[in-house]
Short mmCIF file of C-alpha atoms in Angstrom, two decimals:
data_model
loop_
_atom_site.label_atom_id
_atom_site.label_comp_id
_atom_site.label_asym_id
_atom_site.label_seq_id
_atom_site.Cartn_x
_atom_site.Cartn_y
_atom_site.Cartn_z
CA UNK V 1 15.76 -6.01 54.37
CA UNK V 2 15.19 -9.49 55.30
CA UNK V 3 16.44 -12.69 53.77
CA UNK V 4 13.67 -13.27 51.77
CA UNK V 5 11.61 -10.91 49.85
CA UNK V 6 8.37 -10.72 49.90
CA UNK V 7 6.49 -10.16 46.25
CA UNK V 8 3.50 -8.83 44.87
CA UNK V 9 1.60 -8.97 41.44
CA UNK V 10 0.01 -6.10 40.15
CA UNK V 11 -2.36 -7.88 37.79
CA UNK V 12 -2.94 -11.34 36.66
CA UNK V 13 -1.06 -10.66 32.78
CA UNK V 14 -0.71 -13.89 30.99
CA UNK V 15 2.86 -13.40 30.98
CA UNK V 16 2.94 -12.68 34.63
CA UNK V 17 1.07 -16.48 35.19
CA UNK V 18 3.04 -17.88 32.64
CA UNK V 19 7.19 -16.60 33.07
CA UNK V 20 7.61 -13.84 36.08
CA UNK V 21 5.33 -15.51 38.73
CA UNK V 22 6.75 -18.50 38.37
CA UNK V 23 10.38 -17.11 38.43
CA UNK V 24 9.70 -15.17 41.22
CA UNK V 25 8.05 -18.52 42.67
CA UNK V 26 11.46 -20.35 41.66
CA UNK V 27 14.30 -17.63 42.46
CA UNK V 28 16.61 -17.80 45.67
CA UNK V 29 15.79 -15.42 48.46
CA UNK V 30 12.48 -14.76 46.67
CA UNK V 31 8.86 -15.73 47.61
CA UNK V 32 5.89 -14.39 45.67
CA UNK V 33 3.55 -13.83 48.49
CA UNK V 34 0.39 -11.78 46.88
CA UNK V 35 -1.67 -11.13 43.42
CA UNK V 36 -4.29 -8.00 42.90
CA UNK V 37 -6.98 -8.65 40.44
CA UNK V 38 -10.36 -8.27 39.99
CA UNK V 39 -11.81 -11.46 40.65
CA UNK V 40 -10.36 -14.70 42.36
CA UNK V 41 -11.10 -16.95 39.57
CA UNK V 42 -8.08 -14.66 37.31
CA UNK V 43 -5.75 -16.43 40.13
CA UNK V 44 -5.88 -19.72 39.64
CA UNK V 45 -3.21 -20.04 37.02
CA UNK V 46 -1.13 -18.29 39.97
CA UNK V 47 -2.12 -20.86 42.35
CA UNK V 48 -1.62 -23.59 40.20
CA UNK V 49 2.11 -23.22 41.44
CA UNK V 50 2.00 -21.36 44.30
CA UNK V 51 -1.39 -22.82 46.09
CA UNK V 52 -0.65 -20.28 49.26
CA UNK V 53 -0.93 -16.91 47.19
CA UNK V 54 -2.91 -14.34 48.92
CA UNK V 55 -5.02 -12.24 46.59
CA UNK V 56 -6.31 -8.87 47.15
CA UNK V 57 -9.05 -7.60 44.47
CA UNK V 58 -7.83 -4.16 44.06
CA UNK V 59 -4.04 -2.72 43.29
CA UNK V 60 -4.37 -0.55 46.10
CA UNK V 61 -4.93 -3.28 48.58
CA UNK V 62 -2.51 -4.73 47.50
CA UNK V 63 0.14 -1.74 47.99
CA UNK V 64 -0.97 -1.28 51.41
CA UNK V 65 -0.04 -4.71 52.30
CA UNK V 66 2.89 -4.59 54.88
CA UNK V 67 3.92 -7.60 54.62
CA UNK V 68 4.67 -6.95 51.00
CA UNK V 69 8.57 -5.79 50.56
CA UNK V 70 8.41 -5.60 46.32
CA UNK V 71 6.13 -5.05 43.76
CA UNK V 72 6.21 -6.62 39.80
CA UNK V 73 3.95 -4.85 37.87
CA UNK V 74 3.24 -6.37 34.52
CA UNK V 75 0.05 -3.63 33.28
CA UNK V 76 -0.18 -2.30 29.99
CA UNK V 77 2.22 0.05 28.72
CA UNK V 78 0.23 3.23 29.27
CA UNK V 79 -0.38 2.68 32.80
CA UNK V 80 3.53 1.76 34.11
CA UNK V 81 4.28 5.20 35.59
CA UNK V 82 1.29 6.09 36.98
CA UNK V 83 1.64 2.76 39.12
CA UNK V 84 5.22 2.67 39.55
CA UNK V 85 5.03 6.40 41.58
CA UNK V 86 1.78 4.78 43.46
CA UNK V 87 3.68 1.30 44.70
CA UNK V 88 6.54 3.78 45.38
CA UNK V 89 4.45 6.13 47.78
CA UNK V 90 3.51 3.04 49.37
CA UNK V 91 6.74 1.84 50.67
CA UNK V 92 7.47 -0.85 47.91
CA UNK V 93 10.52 -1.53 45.85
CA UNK V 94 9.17 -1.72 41.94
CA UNK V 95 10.22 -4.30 39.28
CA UNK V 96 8.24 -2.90 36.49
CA UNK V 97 7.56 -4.23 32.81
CA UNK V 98 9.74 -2.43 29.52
CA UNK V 99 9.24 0.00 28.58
CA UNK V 100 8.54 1.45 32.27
CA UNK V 101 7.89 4.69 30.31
CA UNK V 102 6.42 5.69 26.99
CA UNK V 103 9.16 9.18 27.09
CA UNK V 104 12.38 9.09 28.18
CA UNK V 105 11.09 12.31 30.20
CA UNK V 106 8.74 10.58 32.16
CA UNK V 107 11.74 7.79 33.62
CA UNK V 108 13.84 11.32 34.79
CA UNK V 109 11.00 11.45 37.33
CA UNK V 110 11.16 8.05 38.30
CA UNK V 111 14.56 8.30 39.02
CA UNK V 112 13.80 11.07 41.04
CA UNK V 113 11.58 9.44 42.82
CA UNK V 114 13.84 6.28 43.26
CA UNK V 115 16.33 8.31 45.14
CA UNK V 116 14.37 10.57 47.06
CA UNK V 117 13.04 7.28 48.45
CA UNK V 118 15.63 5.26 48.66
CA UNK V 119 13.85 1.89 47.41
CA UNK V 120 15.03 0.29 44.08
CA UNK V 121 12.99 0.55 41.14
CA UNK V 122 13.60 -0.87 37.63
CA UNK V 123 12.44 -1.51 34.24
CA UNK V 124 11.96 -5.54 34.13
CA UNK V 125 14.73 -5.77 31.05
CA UNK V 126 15.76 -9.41 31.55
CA UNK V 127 18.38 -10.35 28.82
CA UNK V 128 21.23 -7.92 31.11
CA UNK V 129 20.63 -10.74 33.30
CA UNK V 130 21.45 -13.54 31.29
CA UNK V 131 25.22 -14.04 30.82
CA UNK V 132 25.03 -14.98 27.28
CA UNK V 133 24.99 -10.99 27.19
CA UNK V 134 27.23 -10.07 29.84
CA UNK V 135 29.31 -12.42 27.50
CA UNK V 136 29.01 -10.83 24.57
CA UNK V 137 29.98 -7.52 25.90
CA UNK V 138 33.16 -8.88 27.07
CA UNK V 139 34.03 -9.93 23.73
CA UNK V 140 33.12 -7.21 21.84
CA UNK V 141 34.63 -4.36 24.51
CA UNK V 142 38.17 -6.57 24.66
CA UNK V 143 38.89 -6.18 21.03
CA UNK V 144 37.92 -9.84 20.53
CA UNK V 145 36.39 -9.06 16.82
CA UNK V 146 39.01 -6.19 16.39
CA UNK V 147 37.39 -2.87 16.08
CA UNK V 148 33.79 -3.30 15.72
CA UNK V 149 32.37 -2.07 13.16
CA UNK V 150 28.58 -2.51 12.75
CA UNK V 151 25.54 -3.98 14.80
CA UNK V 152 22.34 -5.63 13.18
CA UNK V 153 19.48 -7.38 14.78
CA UNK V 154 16.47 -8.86 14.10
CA UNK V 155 12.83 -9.56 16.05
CA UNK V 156 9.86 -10.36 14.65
CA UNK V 157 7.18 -12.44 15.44
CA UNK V 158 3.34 -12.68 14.27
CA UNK V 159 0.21 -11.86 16.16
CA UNK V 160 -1.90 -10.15 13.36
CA UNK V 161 -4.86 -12.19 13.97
CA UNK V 162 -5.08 -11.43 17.48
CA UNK V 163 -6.40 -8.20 17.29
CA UNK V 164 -7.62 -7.67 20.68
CA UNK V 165 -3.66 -8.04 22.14
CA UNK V 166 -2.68 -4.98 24.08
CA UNK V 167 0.24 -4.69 21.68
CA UNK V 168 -2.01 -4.10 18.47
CA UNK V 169 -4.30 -1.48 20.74
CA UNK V 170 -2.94 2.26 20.52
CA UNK V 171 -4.81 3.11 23.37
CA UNK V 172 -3.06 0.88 25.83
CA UNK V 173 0.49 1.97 24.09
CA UNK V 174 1.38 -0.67 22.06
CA UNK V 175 2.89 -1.47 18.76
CA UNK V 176 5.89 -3.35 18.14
CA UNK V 177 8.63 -0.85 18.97
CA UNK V 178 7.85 -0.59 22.41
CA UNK V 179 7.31 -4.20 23.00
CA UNK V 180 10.85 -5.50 21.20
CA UNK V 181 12.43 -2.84 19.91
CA UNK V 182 13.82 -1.82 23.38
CA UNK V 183 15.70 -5.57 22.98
CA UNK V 184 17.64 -4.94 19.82
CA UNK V 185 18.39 -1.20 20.46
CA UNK V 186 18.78 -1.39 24.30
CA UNK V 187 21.22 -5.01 24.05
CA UNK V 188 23.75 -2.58 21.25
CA UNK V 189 23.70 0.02 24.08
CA UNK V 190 24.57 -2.33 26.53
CA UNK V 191 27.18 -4.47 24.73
CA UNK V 192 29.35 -1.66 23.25
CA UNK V 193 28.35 1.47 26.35
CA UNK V 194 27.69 3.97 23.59
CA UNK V 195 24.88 5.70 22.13
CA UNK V 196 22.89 6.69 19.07
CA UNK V 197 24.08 10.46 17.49
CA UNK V 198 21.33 10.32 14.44
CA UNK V 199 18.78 7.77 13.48
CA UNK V 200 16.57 7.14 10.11
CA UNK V 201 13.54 5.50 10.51
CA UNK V 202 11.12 3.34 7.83
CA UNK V 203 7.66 2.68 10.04
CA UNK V 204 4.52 0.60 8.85
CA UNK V 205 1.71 1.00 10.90
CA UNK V 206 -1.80 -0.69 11.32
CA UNK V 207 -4.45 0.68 13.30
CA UNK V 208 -2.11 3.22 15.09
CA UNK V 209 0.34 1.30 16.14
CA UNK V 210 3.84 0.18 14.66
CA UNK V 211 4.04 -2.69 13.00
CA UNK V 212 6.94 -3.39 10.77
CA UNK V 213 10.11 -0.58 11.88
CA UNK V 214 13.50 -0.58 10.07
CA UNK V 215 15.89 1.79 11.93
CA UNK V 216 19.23 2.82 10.64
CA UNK V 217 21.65 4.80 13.72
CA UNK V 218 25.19 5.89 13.70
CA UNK V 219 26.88 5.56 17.03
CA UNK V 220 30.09 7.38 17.54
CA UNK V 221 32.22 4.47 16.53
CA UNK V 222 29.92 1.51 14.54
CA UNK V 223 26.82 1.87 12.62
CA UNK V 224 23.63 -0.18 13.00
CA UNK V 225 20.75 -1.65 11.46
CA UNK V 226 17.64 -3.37 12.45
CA UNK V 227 14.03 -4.99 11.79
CA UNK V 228 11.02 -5.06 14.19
CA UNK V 229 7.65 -6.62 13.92
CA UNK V 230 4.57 -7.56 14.49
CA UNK V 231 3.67 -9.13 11.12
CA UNK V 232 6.87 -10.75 10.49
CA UNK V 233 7.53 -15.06 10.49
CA UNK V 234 9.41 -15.35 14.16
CA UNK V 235 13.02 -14.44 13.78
CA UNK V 236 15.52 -13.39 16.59
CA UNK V 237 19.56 -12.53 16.40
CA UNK V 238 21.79 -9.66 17.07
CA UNK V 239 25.37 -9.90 15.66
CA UNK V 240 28.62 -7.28 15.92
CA UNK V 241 30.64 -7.44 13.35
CA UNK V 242 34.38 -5.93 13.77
CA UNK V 243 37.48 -6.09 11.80
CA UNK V 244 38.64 -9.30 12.89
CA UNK V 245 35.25 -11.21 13.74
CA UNK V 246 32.29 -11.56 14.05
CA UNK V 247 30.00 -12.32 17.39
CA UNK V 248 26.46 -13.90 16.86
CA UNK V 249 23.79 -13.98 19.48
CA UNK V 250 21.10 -16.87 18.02
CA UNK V 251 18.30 -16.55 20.43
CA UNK V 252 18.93 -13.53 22.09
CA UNK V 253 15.75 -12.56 23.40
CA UNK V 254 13.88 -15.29 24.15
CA UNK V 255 16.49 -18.20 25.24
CA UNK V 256 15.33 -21.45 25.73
CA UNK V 257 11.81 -20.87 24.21
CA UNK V 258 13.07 -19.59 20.99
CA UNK V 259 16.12 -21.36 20.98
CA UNK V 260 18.98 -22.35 23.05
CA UNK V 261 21.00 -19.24 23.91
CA UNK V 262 24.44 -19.47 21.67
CA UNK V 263 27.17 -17.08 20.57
CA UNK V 264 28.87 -18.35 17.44
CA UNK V 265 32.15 -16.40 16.96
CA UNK V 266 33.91 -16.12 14.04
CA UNK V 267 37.25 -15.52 13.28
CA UNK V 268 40.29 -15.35 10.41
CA UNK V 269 41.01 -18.38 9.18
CA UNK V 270 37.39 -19.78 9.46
CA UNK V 271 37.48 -20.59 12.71
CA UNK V 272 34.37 -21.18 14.52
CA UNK V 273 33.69 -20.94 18.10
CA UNK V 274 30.45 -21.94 19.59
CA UNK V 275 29.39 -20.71 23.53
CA UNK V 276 26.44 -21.94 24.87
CA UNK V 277 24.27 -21.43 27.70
CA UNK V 278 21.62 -24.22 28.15
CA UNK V 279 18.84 -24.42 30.95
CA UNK V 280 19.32 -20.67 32.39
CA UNK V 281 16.05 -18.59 33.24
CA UNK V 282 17.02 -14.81 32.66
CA UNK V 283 13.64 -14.14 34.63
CA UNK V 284 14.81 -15.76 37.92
CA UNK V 285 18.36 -14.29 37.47
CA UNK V 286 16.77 -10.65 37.11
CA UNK V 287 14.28 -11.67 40.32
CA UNK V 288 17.79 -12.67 42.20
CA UNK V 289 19.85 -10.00 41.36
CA UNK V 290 16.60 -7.47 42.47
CA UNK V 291 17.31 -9.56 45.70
CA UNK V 292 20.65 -9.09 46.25
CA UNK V 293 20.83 -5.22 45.40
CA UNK V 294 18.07 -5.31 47.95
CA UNK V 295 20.24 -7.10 50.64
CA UNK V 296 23.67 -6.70 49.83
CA UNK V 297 23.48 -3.50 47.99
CA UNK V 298 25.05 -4.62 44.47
CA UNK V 299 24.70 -2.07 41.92
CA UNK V 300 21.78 -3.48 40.09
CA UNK V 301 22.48 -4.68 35.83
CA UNK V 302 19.66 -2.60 34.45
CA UNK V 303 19.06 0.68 36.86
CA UNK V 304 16.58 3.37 35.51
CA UNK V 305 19.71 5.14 33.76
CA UNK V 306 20.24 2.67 31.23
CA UNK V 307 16.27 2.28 30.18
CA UNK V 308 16.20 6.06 29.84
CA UNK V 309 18.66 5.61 27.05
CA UNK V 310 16.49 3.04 25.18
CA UNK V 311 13.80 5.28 25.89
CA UNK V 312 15.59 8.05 24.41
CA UNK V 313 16.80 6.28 21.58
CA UNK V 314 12.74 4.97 20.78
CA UNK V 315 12.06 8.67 20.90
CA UNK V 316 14.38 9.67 18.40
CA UNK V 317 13.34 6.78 16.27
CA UNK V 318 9.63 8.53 16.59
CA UNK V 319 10.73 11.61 15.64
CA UNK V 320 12.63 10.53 12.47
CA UNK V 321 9.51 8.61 11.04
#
């Protein structure tokens, strides 16, 4: 693999103009070569900030590309896998939106894939990147809070009135679950390595589609809690909360547009300690570290193993509604 890799868009998303093309545009070793839509004018919030894009109206042009090394493909839920196993029988390493997979079934044969072909692919789970989490899993896995004993988290925002979003739209797999739920049930996974032995679940849902989830698990050593929605004032934190402390993410999710990204740790004796973590992109760190897996061969932060475990965990949250 060369120095720099080449990227492709499958799909002008808003969030692909507005956060992952530009951090692909931004990241080191990175340089977003190519978009696929249906019509030129979609591209010009692309080449607002990256005036040399090449743009190919179809997806499949666009995988046949050879001078296209990697693939981010930002689509509606319901059509990840199907394009995932296409960009990977075209050569192309995949970077693909969460959740990659709507079953935790469906990511086995993506794995498969991955390693009969040898190219990395990967569910686009950015907050592994960010070291405000790699952080936190330090401090709860050294015994900084003593023996944790429960995890809670909370993300909700509100997009009732827009009720043409993909996320309101059963058809196109959406609902609130899928969207953020894989945030405050796959960041527990990753912060304390373990994983869910029976969950309880309390859905609302409008239209098809999950609106408002509370979810109660027990893990083999610390219970959990936590709140999703669509219909819900904005709110964002995770906290683990052990014998001897506490750890508190306050934008855990959505650093620097929510909030700055903070851990406030408490501990006996009301002490107070406050890390933070101003001005870092988690989408350019997950863009470099795709890079140097690619050229170095680093074991990537978020391989296909870990989102089948948020998968599976969604799945048994489904079940027990």
């Amino acid at each position: 693999m060369q120095a720099v890799v080449n990227w492709g868009i499958l799909g002008a998303a808003k969030f692909a103009r507005e956060h992952m093309g530009p951090a692909i545009h931004a990241a080191k070793g990175a340089r977003l070569a190519a978009l696929a839509t249906s019509s030129e004018d979609k591209a010009s919030g692309f080449k607002a900030f990256c005036p040399d894009l090449k743009v190919h109206l179809s997806y499949d042009d666009l995988l046949a590309d050879p001078g296209i090394d990697a693939v981010y493909i930002p689509l509606p839920n319901h059509l990840h896998v199907e394009w995932v196993k296409k960009a990977v029988a075209a050569g192309k390493h995949v970077l693909c939106e969460k959740p990659i997979a709507m079953k935790a079934e469906e990511i086995d044969e993506l794995i498969a894939l991955r390693d009969a072909s040898g190219l990395l692919v990967a569910e686009a789970y950015m907050i592994v990147h960010h070291p405000q989490w790699q952080r936190a899993r330090e401090l709860v896995q050294t015994g900084a809070i003593g023996e944790l004993m429960h995890v809670d988290g909370f993300f909700t925002y509100d997009n009732r009135a827009d009720t043409a979003n993909i996320r309101n739209r059963p058809e196109t797999g959406g609902g609130a679950i899928p969207d953020i739920g894989v945030y405050t049930y796959g960041s527990a996974r990753f912060v304390t390595g373990q994983e869910p032995e029976r969950v309880t679940a309390q859905i609302t849902r409008e239209n098809g589609v999950d609106v408002v989830s509370h979810v109660q698990a027990q893990f083999p050593s610390f219970t959990y809690a936590a709140t999703v929605s669509m219909r819900m004032f904005p709110r964002q934190e995770m906290t683990f909360h052990g014998t001897e402390g506490i750890v508190r993410l306050t934008a855990p999710f959505n650093a620097n547009v929510y909030s700055q990204a903070e851990i406030v740790v408490d501990q006996p004796g009301m002490a107070k300690r406050i890390e933070r973590f101003p001005g870092l992109n988690h989408y350019v760190l997950q863009v470099e570290n795709f890079g140097r897996s690619l050229r170095e061969g680093a074991a990537y932060p978020c391989p296909l193993e870990f989102s089948r475990g948020t998968q599976a965990m969604i799945d048994m949250i489904f079940a027990a509604e």
